[in-house]
Structures are given as structure tokens and as C-alpha cells.
Amino acid sequence: MEHNIKKRSSFSGGIGFVLAAAGSAVGLGNLWRFPYLAAQYGGGIFILVYIILALTFGFALMSTEIAIGRKTKQSPGLAYKTLHKKFGFLGYLAALVPIIILPYYCVIGGWVVKYMVTFVSGQGLSAAEDTFFPTFIGDTGSPLIYYAIFLGFTAIIILLGVNKGIEKISKFLMPLLLLLSVVIVIYVFTLPNAAEGIKYYLLPDFSKFSVMTVCAAMGQMFFSMSLAMGIMITYGSYSRNDVNLTKSVNQIEIFDTIVALLSGFMVVPAVYIFSGEAGTKASGAGLMFVTLPKVFEQMNGGVFIGALFFVLVFLAALTSSISVMEAIVSSFMDRFKLSRTKSSVICLIICVAMGIPSSLGNGIWSHIKLLGMDFLTFFDYLSNSLLMPFVALCTTILVGWIVGPDVVTDEITKNGEKMGRKKLYRIMVRYVAPILLVIILISYSLAQFGIITM
Ligand code: PFF
């Protein structure tokens, strides 16, 4: 074990760690869910609720996970057991979450590559046709090839390791991602009637405010910060002891929230101008792969802006998928004492085995349903709606009530670093966060089965 600790890789410093974690946090959630939720749940009021939750609830959960990782210097599979012998089961669950997520996330990553290639090669207009998306994902070979390409990119970075792979690529891609976002937003601001669209996005609409606004903001924040996916524990375990954790958590949250807000500026006004209020009702894959190409088709220079946009989506998805693959590979390395290469190969085999049904579930296997869902939707439901809130809930119980919040606050302050919001942290982790997580757990399942709409 001593030996293992000494050999463990680490990020070279604070910036590498923050950008890698921000790379994980900034993903499809920011680009295809945040704008839609903001439009649905009252614009400015949703944004305000979201920011308050990020500074309290998100701050508490992210600090907890990163501190657990750094303290135990273990990946999630073993970190919980190191904290408390009876919580080894939580390690298995926490390690299972990224295994479920990676395959279907890479299938969607493959769709992004397809659109990126289509737009970059100047064929963007064809993507605006009604049949383009359903025909593509319903096909057998083509989505699998794009899936393999996206997974291949992810695997190469993981094989290069923590410093030469993840850290290096994040330091390069994250600033680029921010730059692309700003360029696209500036373009959207110059569109005719942009002010109308921006008003629609930003002005608070209290008639759309309800308990569901808070539920939706909570769930979105939880997913967007890459919590309960084993990722922040893994990255925390690679962070050096001299890195200021509170500052890092703040920076990661700020980065993630800025990109979410910029995504709103990119998507909501453009969709509002070209497709009216009805267009803003589309979310997820429908928004990204059906509505937006139609918006680009109507814009001057839309093919070019569309190409920039899909490059941006690709970068966001890639830096998220590497984090989730690293969580798996690092768990295998720690648990079975395997090399990075062997662990990566095992991870790839599992990913291919689970990714194929996720892809074919939109085509030749669409008749196979699990709880009424196709494979991809089912894996998404299992991880996002059930396992992740459950793992986070057990984590707050473990830290808040069993080992005590001092485990986390001591880890954060051990180098004499001050922890702002320490009192708030204790209240959040013991009382507020568990209640909010139970609400997420219930509301997500009710929404999945159509009992409530979210
Ligand atoms: N924070 C990510 C996002 O907003 O898309 C969540 C995520 C999903 C991270 C899937 C990693 C991943 F593989």
C-alpha cells in the first residue's frame, strides 16, 4: 500500500487539476440541458436558483468528494472502504456509476463527431433535413463507427496517463473551449432581433417559477458538476497536498457555471429568433441534433458557426468522457493492481460490450425495452436518476453522521489553508444535502415515468 501511494500519479499543480476537473464538469449537460432548463423554468430566476445551489449544495458535495480522494489517495472503489470499513459497498456502487455512463456517453460522443465532420466538411445544410438524425442513429454500422472513433480518442488520452494525457490535453482544450464559446456568443449577439432572444433568456419570468424550478436546478447542478460519478474522488486523489482545495472547488464551479451561462446565450436567443418560443421546448438530443441544425440553416454563415459549435461540443464531450474513463481505469488499477494499459483494455472491452446495445437500441434493437426504455435511456436512467443520487446520499450520511465532517474540513485545512464557508459546509453535509438528494432521487424517477414533467 505504501508502495502504491508513492507511485500514484498526480497533477503537476493547481491549474492542471482545476482545468481537468472543469473539463469533466463542462460537458453535454452544459450545452444541451442548461439552456433548455433556463428557458423552461423562468430564465433569470432559474439562473439565480442555480447559482445559489452551486455555491451551497454543489460546493459541499464537490469539496467532500475531492477531499475524500486526496485524503485516501484512492480511486472510488477503495476510497470509501478506507474511510470506513462498513462503507466498502459504496465503493462498488461508486465505481459502477462510471462503468454504466461511459458506454452511452461515448455513443452520444459518436453522434457529435458525425455532426462535427458534417459541418466542418461544409455539408451542414443536409443536417437540417428532418430525416437526417433519425436515419443516422437508426442505422447499424455508421453510428458504431463514429462511436469507435470517439471512444478511440478518449482511450488514447487515458493511455498517455494523468500528466501527459489528461492534464496536458485539458490545459490546451479548456481555454480553447472558452474562446470558442465567446466567439459564438458574440456572433449570436449580432443577429437581427438578438435583444428579444436575450431578454427571453435572462428576464425572470415568475409565472414559470415553482418547486419544480428548484428541483430542475438541483438535478442539473448535480449532473453538471460531475458529482457521484467517482470522478471528483479520482481527480482529488491525483491532486497534490499543497493545492488549495477551497479555491480549486470555487474555480471549477465558476468555470462550469460560466460555460453553462454562455451556452444559454448561444442557444436560447438563436432558437427563439428562428424557431420562436416553441423551439425552446426541445431539449437534449432533439435540441442539439434536430433544432439547432435547422437554426444554423437559417443563419447567415450558419454552416461556419455550426462547425465551430460542433467542435465546441466535441471538446466538451471529450474532456468529460476522459474523466469518466479515468475513474474506471484508476479503480481497476488500484483494486486489481493492474497496469494502466491492462486496465484500459479491460475498460474498453466492457465499454464496447455495453455501447453496442446502446447504439443499436435506436435501430435494429429498438424493439428491446428495459422498463419501457431503450438501452441508452435505461443506462442513463439507472446512473443519473437512481445510482448517482443514492451514492451521493450515502456519502453525505457517511461524512455528515458517521466519520464526521471534520474528516473533510481537516483535510482541506491541513496545510494551514483557511476554509471559507466551513460552518455552511457542516450544515449542508449533515442536514440540507441529504434532504435535497432524497428530493432529486424521487423527482427524477417520477419524471422518468411521466408522473411529473421536468
Ligand atoms: N458534467 C458532465 C456534463 O455536464 O456533461 C457530466 C458528465 C457526464 C461527466 C458524463 C462525465 C461523463 F462521462
Short mmCIF file of C-alpha atoms and ligand atoms in Angstrom, two decimals:
data_model
loop_
_atom_site.label_atom_id
_atom_site.label_comp_id
_atom_site.label_asym_id
_atom_site.label_seq_id
_atom_site.Cartn_x
_atom_site.Cartn_y
_atom_site.Cartn_z
CA MET A 1 0.00 0.00 0.00
CA GLU A 2 2.81 2.39 0.91
CA HIS A 3 4.36 1.46 -2.39
CA ASN A 4 1.11 2.13 -4.19
CA ILE A 5 0.80 5.58 -2.63
CA LYS A 6 4.32 6.54 -3.65
CA LYS A 7 3.79 5.50 -7.22
CA ARG A 8 0.45 7.25 -7.61
CA SER A 9 0.38 9.82 -10.40
CA SER A 10 -0.52 13.39 -9.62
CA PHE A 11 -1.39 16.58 -11.44
CA SER A 12 1.62 18.85 -11.58
CA GLY A 13 -0.18 21.68 -9.77
CA GLY A 14 -3.38 23.55 -9.06
CA ILE A 15 -4.07 24.73 -12.60
CA GLY A 16 -3.75 21.28 -14.15
CA PHE A 17 -6.08 19.86 -11.52
CA VAL A 18 -8.68 22.65 -11.86
CA LEU A 19 -8.72 22.52 -15.66
CA ALA A 20 -9.00 18.73 -15.72
CA ALA A 21 -11.89 18.81 -13.24
CA ALA A 22 -13.52 21.71 -15.08
CA GLY A 23 -13.11 19.67 -18.27
CA SER A 24 -15.09 16.93 -16.65
CA ALA A 25 -17.77 19.27 -15.38
CA VAL A 26 -18.22 21.12 -18.67
CA GLY A 27 -19.99 18.63 -20.90
CA LEU A 28 -23.18 17.92 -22.76
CA GLY A 29 -25.10 18.85 -19.62
CA ASN A 30 -23.99 22.48 -20.00
CA LEU A 31 -24.68 22.66 -23.69
CA TRP A 32 -27.89 20.79 -24.24
CA ARG A 33 -29.65 20.84 -20.89
CA PHE A 34 -28.86 24.09 -19.11
CA PRO A 35 -30.16 26.40 -21.90
CA TYR A 36 -33.37 24.40 -22.21
CA LEU A 37 -33.99 24.34 -18.46
CA ALA A 38 -33.31 28.06 -18.16
CA ALA A 39 -35.81 28.74 -20.96
CA GLN A 40 -38.41 26.43 -19.41
CA TYR A 41 -38.13 27.46 -15.82
CA GLY A 42 -38.30 31.20 -15.90
CA GLY A 43 -34.97 32.48 -17.31
CA GLY A 44 -33.22 34.72 -14.78
CA ILE A 45 -34.99 33.17 -11.83
CA PHE A 46 -33.77 29.70 -12.77
CA ILE A 47 -30.24 31.06 -13.24
CA LEU A 48 -30.34 32.68 -9.81
CA VAL A 49 -31.56 29.50 -8.10
CA TYR A 50 -28.90 27.52 -9.95
CA ILE A 51 -26.08 29.83 -8.82
CA ILE A 52 -27.24 29.78 -5.18
CA LEU A 53 -27.38 25.97 -5.27
CA ALA A 54 -23.92 25.76 -6.83
CA LEU A 55 -22.44 27.93 -4.08
CA THR A 56 -24.02 25.89 -1.28
CA PHE A 57 -25.11 22.38 -2.22
CA GLY A 58 -22.63 21.94 -5.07
CA PHE A 59 -19.80 23.42 -3.05
CA ALA A 60 -20.45 20.97 -0.19
CA LEU A 61 -20.66 17.87 -2.37
CA MET A 62 -17.70 18.72 -4.54
CA SER A 63 -15.48 19.62 -1.57
CA THR A 64 -16.44 16.32 0.05
CA GLU A 65 -15.55 14.19 -2.95
CA ILE A 66 -12.28 15.93 -3.74
CA ALA A 67 -11.21 15.83 -0.08
CA ILE A 68 -12.06 12.11 0.20
CA GLY A 69 -9.93 11.46 -2.87
CA ARG A 70 -6.97 13.48 -1.66
CA LYS A 71 -7.12 12.13 1.87
CA THR A 72 -7.32 8.45 0.91
CA LYS A 73 -5.23 8.73 -2.28
CA GLN A 74 -7.50 6.05 -3.65
CA SER A 75 -9.94 5.78 -6.51
CA PRO A 76 -13.62 5.47 -5.55
CA GLY A 77 -13.58 1.64 -5.47
CA LEU A 78 -11.35 1.70 -2.38
CA ALA A 79 -11.68 5.23 -1.03
CA TYR A 80 -14.92 4.66 0.88
CA LYS A 81 -13.60 1.50 2.47
CA THR A 82 -10.51 3.38 3.61
CA LEU A 83 -12.75 5.96 5.30
CA HIS A 84 -14.96 3.38 6.99
CA LYS A 85 -14.79 -0.42 6.83
CA LYS A 86 -18.56 -0.83 6.59
CA PHE A 87 -18.84 1.53 3.62
CA GLY A 88 -16.93 -0.66 1.17
CA PHE A 89 -20.25 -1.37 -0.61
CA LEU A 90 -20.46 2.30 -1.51
CA GLY A 91 -17.11 2.00 -3.25
CA TYR A 92 -18.50 -0.72 -5.51
CA LEU A 93 -21.55 1.37 -6.33
CA ALA A 94 -19.46 4.48 -6.91
CA ALA A 95 -17.17 2.52 -9.23
CA LEU A 96 -20.17 1.08 -11.07
CA VAL A 97 -21.60 4.51 -11.99
CA PRO A 98 -18.82 5.49 -14.45
CA ILE A 99 -18.93 1.97 -15.94
CA ILE A 100 -22.59 2.49 -16.79
CA ILE A 101 -22.10 6.06 -18.04
CA LEU A 102 -19.02 5.73 -20.26
CA PRO A 103 -20.52 3.47 -22.99
CA TYR A 104 -23.65 5.50 -23.66
CA TYR A 105 -21.86 8.84 -23.28
CA CYS A 106 -19.42 7.70 -25.97
CA VAL A 107 -22.30 6.65 -28.23
CA ILE A 108 -23.59 10.23 -27.98
CA GLY A 109 -19.98 11.44 -28.41
CA GLY A 110 -20.01 9.50 -31.70
CA TRP A 111 -23.10 11.41 -32.84
CA VAL A 112 -21.27 14.64 -32.03
CA VAL A 113 -18.29 13.53 -34.16
CA LYS A 114 -20.67 12.78 -37.05
CA TYR A 115 -22.19 16.30 -36.86
CA MET A 116 -18.78 17.90 -36.44
CA VAL A 117 -17.49 16.14 -39.55
CA THR A 118 -20.67 17.00 -41.47
CA PHE A 119 -20.45 20.72 -40.63
CA VAL A 120 -16.67 21.07 -40.91
CA SER A 121 -16.76 19.46 -44.36
CA GLY A 122 -19.34 22.06 -45.44
CA GLN A 123 -22.29 19.65 -45.56
CA GLY A 124 -24.07 21.30 -42.63
CA LEU A 125 -27.23 22.07 -44.61
CA SER A 126 -28.00 18.39 -45.05
CA ALA A 127 -28.11 18.04 -41.25
CA ALA A 128 -31.11 20.36 -41.19
CA GLU A 129 -33.27 17.85 -43.04
CA ASP A 130 -35.92 16.13 -40.92
CA THR A 131 -34.72 12.66 -41.77
CA PHE A 132 -31.00 13.26 -41.13
CA PHE A 133 -30.84 12.49 -37.42
CA PRO A 134 -33.29 9.55 -37.19
CA THR A 135 -31.78 7.96 -40.29
CA PHE A 136 -28.27 8.28 -38.89
CA ILE A 137 -28.90 6.93 -35.37
CA GLY A 138 -31.25 4.24 -36.67
CA ASP A 139 -28.53 2.88 -38.93
CA THR A 140 -26.43 -0.08 -37.81
CA GLY A 141 -22.84 0.42 -38.96
CA SER A 142 -22.34 4.16 -39.19
CA PRO A 143 -23.13 5.20 -35.57
CA LEU A 144 -20.96 2.32 -34.35
CA ILE A 145 -18.02 3.55 -36.41
CA TYR A 146 -18.38 7.08 -35.03
CA TYR A 147 -18.76 5.61 -31.55
CA ALA A 148 -15.48 3.72 -32.03
CA ILE A 149 -13.76 6.93 -33.18
CA PHE A 150 -14.90 8.89 -30.12
CA LEU A 151 -14.01 6.05 -27.77
CA GLY A 152 -10.63 5.75 -29.51
CA PHE A 153 -9.83 9.45 -28.86
CA THR A 154 -10.81 9.02 -25.23
CA ALA A 155 -8.73 5.87 -24.79
CA ILE A 156 -5.58 7.37 -26.34
CA ILE A 157 -5.61 10.23 -23.84
CA ILE A 158 -6.14 7.82 -20.95
CA LEU A 159 -3.30 5.60 -22.13
CA LEU A 160 -1.00 8.63 -22.14
CA GLY A 161 -1.61 8.95 -18.41
CA VAL A 162 -2.51 11.63 -15.90
CA ASN A 163 0.19 14.19 -16.78
CA LYS A 164 0.94 13.59 -20.43
CA GLY A 165 -2.67 12.76 -21.27
CA ILE A 166 -5.39 14.27 -19.12
CA GLU A 167 -3.54 17.29 -17.74
CA LYS A 168 -1.84 18.29 -20.95
CA ILE A 169 -4.96 17.99 -23.07
CA SER A 170 -7.13 19.84 -20.52
CA LYS A 171 -4.67 22.73 -20.32
CA PHE A 172 -4.89 23.07 -24.06
CA LEU A 173 -8.55 22.30 -24.73
CA MET A 174 -10.28 24.16 -21.91
CA PRO A 175 -9.04 27.65 -22.85
CA LEU A 176 -9.88 26.82 -26.47
CA LEU A 177 -13.37 25.77 -25.43
CA LEU A 178 -13.90 29.04 -23.61
CA LEU A 179 -12.65 31.01 -26.59
CA LEU A 180 -14.98 29.18 -29.00
CA SER A 181 -17.92 29.80 -26.66
CA VAL A 182 -17.20 33.52 -26.54
CA VAL A 183 -16.83 33.76 -30.34
CA ILE A 184 -20.18 32.02 -30.88
CA VAL A 185 -21.91 34.18 -28.28
CA ILE A 186 -20.57 37.35 -29.92
CA TYR A 187 -21.93 36.11 -33.23
CA VAL A 188 -25.36 35.39 -31.73
CA PHE A 189 -25.41 38.91 -30.26
CA THR A 190 -25.05 40.36 -33.76
CA LEU A 191 -28.10 38.51 -35.12
CA PRO A 192 -31.10 40.62 -36.05
CA ASN A 193 -33.55 40.73 -33.11
CA ALA A 194 -30.88 39.34 -30.77
CA ALA A 195 -32.13 41.61 -27.99
CA GLU A 196 -35.53 39.87 -27.99
CA GLY A 197 -33.91 36.48 -27.60
CA ILE A 198 -31.51 37.65 -24.91
CA LYS A 199 -34.41 39.17 -22.98
CA TYR A 200 -36.29 35.88 -23.24
CA TYR A 201 -33.28 34.08 -21.77
CA LEU A 202 -32.39 36.49 -19.00
CA LEU A 203 -35.53 38.23 -17.78
CA PRO A 204 -37.01 36.41 -14.80
CA ASP A 205 -40.47 35.05 -15.51
CA PHE A 206 -42.04 34.43 -12.12
CA SER A 207 -45.07 32.74 -13.63
CA LYS A 208 -42.78 29.84 -14.53
CA PHE A 209 -41.33 29.63 -11.04
CA SER A 210 -42.42 26.69 -8.89
CA VAL A 211 -40.95 23.96 -6.72
CA MET A 212 -40.05 22.27 -9.99
CA THR A 213 -37.70 25.15 -10.80
CA VAL A 214 -35.70 24.28 -7.71
CA CYS A 215 -35.84 20.53 -8.44
CA ALA A 216 -34.71 21.04 -12.02
CA ALA A 217 -31.88 23.37 -10.97
CA MET A 218 -30.76 20.91 -8.31
CA GLY A 219 -30.68 17.93 -10.64
CA GLN A 220 -28.92 19.93 -13.34
CA MET A 221 -26.27 21.25 -10.98
CA PHE A 222 -25.67 17.78 -9.60
CA PHE A 223 -25.09 16.31 -13.07
CA SER A 224 -23.16 19.27 -14.37
CA MET A 225 -20.60 19.23 -11.55
CA SER A 226 -19.80 15.56 -12.31
CA LEU A 227 -20.79 14.56 -8.77
CA ALA A 228 -21.27 10.98 -7.60
CA MET A 229 -19.62 9.62 -10.72
CA GLY A 230 -16.40 8.67 -8.99
CA ILE A 231 -14.67 11.38 -11.00
CA MET A 232 -14.01 14.02 -8.37
CA ILE A 233 -12.71 11.38 -5.94
CA THR A 234 -10.32 10.10 -8.61
CA TYR A 235 -9.11 13.56 -9.62
CA GLY A 236 -8.90 14.53 -5.93
CA SER A 237 -6.63 11.54 -5.37
CA TYR A 238 -4.28 12.96 -8.01
CA SER A 239 -4.22 16.45 -6.51
CA ARG A 240 -1.14 17.44 -4.59
CA ASN A 241 -1.28 18.16 -0.88
CA ASP A 242 -0.19 21.76 -1.37
CA VAL A 243 -3.09 22.58 -3.66
CA ASN A 244 -5.67 24.91 -2.09
CA LEU A 245 -8.86 22.85 -2.29
CA THR A 246 -11.46 25.51 -1.47
CA LYS A 247 -10.01 27.79 -4.10
CA SER A 248 -9.93 24.93 -6.61
CA VAL A 249 -13.57 23.99 -5.93
CA ASN A 250 -14.57 27.63 -6.45
CA GLN A 251 -12.65 27.82 -9.71
CA ILE A 252 -14.12 24.58 -11.04
CA GLU A 253 -17.64 25.74 -10.20
CA ILE A 254 -17.09 29.17 -11.71
CA PHE A 255 -15.72 27.67 -14.93
CA ASP A 256 -18.61 25.23 -15.21
CA THR A 257 -21.25 27.86 -14.47
CA ILE A 258 -19.76 30.39 -16.89
CA VAL A 259 -19.83 27.84 -19.70
CA ALA A 260 -23.42 26.92 -18.80
CA LEU A 261 -24.42 30.60 -18.92
CA LEU A 262 -22.58 31.12 -22.20
CA SER A 263 -24.34 28.05 -23.64
CA GLY A 264 -27.60 29.72 -22.73
CA PHE A 265 -26.51 32.84 -24.63
CA MET A 266 -25.52 30.69 -27.61
CA VAL A 267 -28.62 28.58 -27.79
CA VAL A 268 -31.69 30.32 -26.34
CA PRO A 269 -31.68 33.61 -28.29
CA ALA A 270 -30.80 31.88 -31.59
CA VAL A 271 -33.51 29.25 -31.19
CA TYR A 272 -36.01 31.89 -30.03
CA ILE A 273 -35.32 34.12 -33.03
CA PHE A 274 -35.51 31.42 -35.68
CA SER A 275 -37.98 28.91 -34.23
CA GLY A 276 -40.00 31.03 -31.80
CA GLU A 277 -40.92 30.04 -28.28
CA ALA A 278 -41.97 26.57 -29.45
CA GLY A 279 -38.36 25.85 -30.50
CA THR A 280 -37.11 26.41 -26.97
CA LYS A 281 -39.14 23.42 -25.76
CA ALA A 282 -36.66 21.00 -27.31
CA SER A 283 -34.03 19.60 -25.00
CA GLY A 284 -31.20 17.09 -25.09
CA ALA A 285 -30.52 15.25 -28.33
CA GLY A 286 -33.57 16.81 -30.03
CA LEU A 287 -32.28 20.32 -29.36
CA MET A 288 -28.71 19.63 -30.39
CA PHE A 289 -29.17 17.36 -33.37
CA VAL A 290 -32.53 18.49 -34.79
CA THR A 291 -33.45 22.03 -33.71
CA LEU A 292 -30.00 23.64 -33.82
CA PRO A 293 -29.05 22.43 -37.32
CA LYS A 294 -32.31 23.99 -38.54
CA VAL A 295 -31.36 27.22 -36.78
CA PHE A 296 -27.91 27.18 -38.40
CA GLU A 297 -29.53 26.59 -41.78
CA GLN A 298 -31.43 29.89 -41.48
CA MET A 299 -28.48 31.96 -40.22
CA ASN A 300 -26.08 33.87 -42.44
CA GLY A 301 -22.82 31.93 -42.21
CA GLY A 302 -24.68 29.22 -40.31
CA VAL A 303 -22.61 26.36 -41.68
CA PHE A 304 -19.45 28.00 -40.36
CA ILE A 305 -20.94 28.84 -36.96
CA GLY A 306 -22.43 25.33 -36.84
CA ALA A 307 -18.97 23.89 -37.46
CA LEU A 308 -17.49 25.97 -34.62
CA PHE A 309 -20.38 24.92 -32.40
CA PHE A 310 -19.96 21.20 -33.00
CA VAL A 311 -16.19 21.45 -32.50
CA LEU A 312 -17.02 23.05 -29.15
CA VAL A 313 -19.49 20.28 -28.27
CA PHE A 314 -16.90 17.70 -29.24
CA LEU A 315 -14.26 19.23 -26.95
CA ALA A 316 -16.73 19.44 -24.08
CA ALA A 317 -17.84 15.83 -24.51
CA LEU A 318 -14.26 14.57 -24.89
CA THR A 319 -12.92 16.15 -21.69
CA SER A 320 -15.92 14.69 -19.84
CA SER A 321 -15.55 11.21 -21.27
CA ILE A 322 -11.82 11.09 -20.41
CA SER A 323 -12.68 11.88 -16.80
CA VAL A 324 -15.23 9.12 -16.61
CA MET A 325 -12.89 6.60 -18.26
CA GLU A 326 -10.10 7.61 -15.90
CA ALA A 327 -12.40 6.94 -12.92
CA ILE A 328 -12.88 3.38 -14.19
CA VAL A 329 -9.27 2.72 -15.18
CA SER A 330 -7.96 4.08 -11.91
CA SER A 331 -10.37 1.87 -9.94
CA PHE A 332 -9.14 -1.20 -11.83
CA MET A 333 -5.52 -0.18 -11.30
CA ASP A 334 -5.98 0.27 -7.55
CA ARG A 335 -8.30 -2.65 -6.93
CA PHE A 336 -6.60 -5.33 -9.04
CA LYS A 337 -3.07 -3.86 -9.02
CA LEU A 338 -3.05 -3.78 -12.81
CA SER A 339 -1.04 -1.60 -15.14
CA ARG A 340 -2.70 1.39 -16.85
CA THR A 341 -2.59 -0.41 -20.20
CA LYS A 342 -4.23 -3.61 -18.93
CA SER A 343 -6.88 -1.67 -17.02
CA SER A 344 -7.63 0.42 -20.11
CA VAL A 345 -8.01 -2.67 -22.28
CA ILE A 346 -10.47 -4.24 -19.82
CA CYS A 347 -12.36 -0.96 -19.63
CA LEU A 348 -12.54 -0.80 -23.43
CA ILE A 349 -13.89 -4.35 -23.69
CA ILE A 350 -16.67 -3.55 -21.21
CA CYS A 351 -17.39 -0.28 -22.93
CA VAL A 352 -17.70 -1.89 -26.35
CA ALA A 353 -19.96 -4.63 -24.97
CA MET A 354 -22.31 -2.09 -23.39
CA GLY A 355 -22.02 0.58 -26.07
CA ILE A 356 -23.21 -1.68 -28.91
CA PRO A 357 -26.71 -2.21 -27.44
CA SER A 358 -26.89 1.49 -26.55
CA SER A 359 -26.28 2.36 -30.19
CA LEU A 360 -28.39 -0.39 -31.78
CA GLY A 361 -31.28 0.37 -29.42
CA ASN A 362 -32.08 3.28 -31.75
CA GLY A 363 -32.25 0.98 -34.77
CA ILE A 364 -32.41 -2.77 -35.23
CA TRP A 365 -32.77 -3.42 -31.49
CA SER A 366 -35.36 -0.74 -30.85
CA HIS A 367 -37.96 -3.42 -30.06
CA ILE A 368 -35.98 -4.45 -26.95
CA LYS A 369 -37.10 -2.42 -23.95
CA LEU A 370 -35.93 -2.36 -20.35
CA LEU A 371 -38.64 -0.91 -18.07
CA GLY A 372 -40.10 0.54 -21.23
CA MET A 373 -36.84 2.26 -22.24
CA ASP A 374 -34.29 1.63 -24.98
CA PHE A 375 -30.80 0.65 -23.76
CA LEU A 376 -29.30 4.15 -23.85
CA THR A 377 -32.21 5.72 -21.99
CA PHE A 378 -32.18 2.89 -19.49
CA PHE A 379 -28.46 3.25 -18.70
CA ASP A 380 -28.94 6.99 -18.39
CA TYR A 381 -31.88 6.48 -16.01
CA LEU A 382 -30.05 3.88 -13.92
CA SER A 383 -26.99 6.08 -13.43
CA ASN A 384 -28.44 9.60 -13.30
CA SER A 385 -31.74 9.11 -11.63
CA LEU A 386 -31.03 6.22 -9.29
CA LEU A 387 -27.41 5.39 -8.56
CA MET A 388 -25.87 8.87 -8.51
CA PRO A 389 -28.31 10.49 -6.07
CA PHE A 390 -28.13 7.31 -3.95
CA VAL A 391 -24.31 7.28 -3.85
CA ALA A 392 -24.24 10.98 -3.01
CA LEU A 393 -26.87 10.47 -0.30
CA CYS A 394 -24.85 7.65 1.32
CA THR A 395 -21.72 9.83 1.04
CA THR A 396 -23.37 12.68 2.94
CA ILE A 397 -24.56 10.23 5.60
CA LEU A 398 -21.07 8.74 5.90
CA VAL A 399 -19.35 12.12 6.13
CA GLY A 400 -22.08 14.04 7.95
CA TRP A 401 -23.01 11.46 10.56
CA ILE A 402 -20.57 8.55 10.71
CA VAL A 403 -16.99 9.71 10.29
CA GLY A 404 -17.95 13.35 10.82
CA PRO A 405 -17.47 16.49 8.68
CA ASP A 406 -14.07 17.12 10.34
CA VAL A 407 -12.59 14.44 8.12
CA VAL A 408 -13.25 16.72 5.18
CA THR A 409 -12.60 20.10 6.82
CA ASP A 410 -9.33 18.84 8.38
CA GLU A 411 -8.18 17.57 5.00
CA ILE A 412 -8.93 20.94 3.45
CA THR A 413 -7.23 22.96 6.19
CA LYS A 414 -4.31 20.65 6.90
CA ASN A 415 -1.74 22.93 5.29
CA GLY A 416 -2.89 25.93 7.24
CA GLU A 417 -5.24 26.89 4.43
CA LYS A 418 -8.41 28.69 5.58
CA MET A 419 -11.71 27.13 4.68
CA GLY A 420 -14.35 29.73 3.92
CA ARG A 421 -17.96 28.62 4.43
CA LYS A 422 -16.84 25.96 6.95
CA LYS A 423 -19.98 26.30 9.06
CA LEU A 424 -22.11 26.29 5.98
CA TYR A 425 -20.31 23.14 4.87
CA ARG A 426 -21.19 21.30 8.08
CA ILE A 427 -24.85 22.27 7.89
CA MET A 428 -25.05 21.36 4.22
CA VAL A 429 -23.42 17.97 4.52
CA ARG A 430 -25.36 16.91 7.60
CA TYR A 431 -28.84 18.29 7.01
CA VAL A 432 -29.55 20.11 3.79
CA ALA A 433 -27.72 17.98 1.21
CA PRO A 434 -29.28 14.65 2.30
CA ILE A 435 -32.78 16.15 2.08
CA LEU A 436 -32.11 17.67 -1.33
CA LEU A 437 -30.70 14.37 -2.56
CA VAL A 438 -33.80 12.48 -1.49
CA ILE A 439 -35.88 15.04 -3.40
CA ILE A 440 -33.70 14.55 -6.50
CA LEU A 441 -33.99 10.78 -6.17
CA ILE A 442 -37.79 10.90 -6.03
CA SER A 443 -38.43 13.66 -8.56
CA TYR A 444 -36.14 12.17 -11.21
CA SER A 445 -37.85 8.80 -11.06
CA LEU A 446 -41.31 10.34 -11.16
CA ALA A 447 -40.25 12.40 -14.17
CA GLN A 448 -38.77 9.37 -15.92
CA PHE A 449 -42.08 7.53 -15.74
CA GLY A 450 -44.05 10.57 -16.84
CA ILE A 451 -45.76 11.13 -13.50
CA ILE A 452 -44.40 14.66 -13.32
CA THR A 453 -42.76 16.75 -16.03
CA MET A 454 -39.32 18.21 -15.60
N1 PFF B 1 -20.59 17.26 -16.10
C1 PFF B 1 -20.81 16.45 -17.23
C2 PFF B 1 -21.77 17.11 -18.19
O1 PFF B 1 -22.30 18.16 -17.85
O2 PFF B 1 -21.98 16.60 -19.28
C3 PFF B 1 -21.33 15.17 -16.72
C4 PFF B 1 -20.61 14.02 -17.23
C5 PFF B 1 -21.28 13.11 -17.96
C6 PFF B 1 -19.28 13.83 -16.99
C7 PFF B 1 -20.65 12.05 -18.47
C8 PFF B 1 -18.62 12.76 -17.49
C9 PFF B 1 -19.33 11.89 -18.25
F1 PFF B 1 -18.74 10.90 -18.81
#
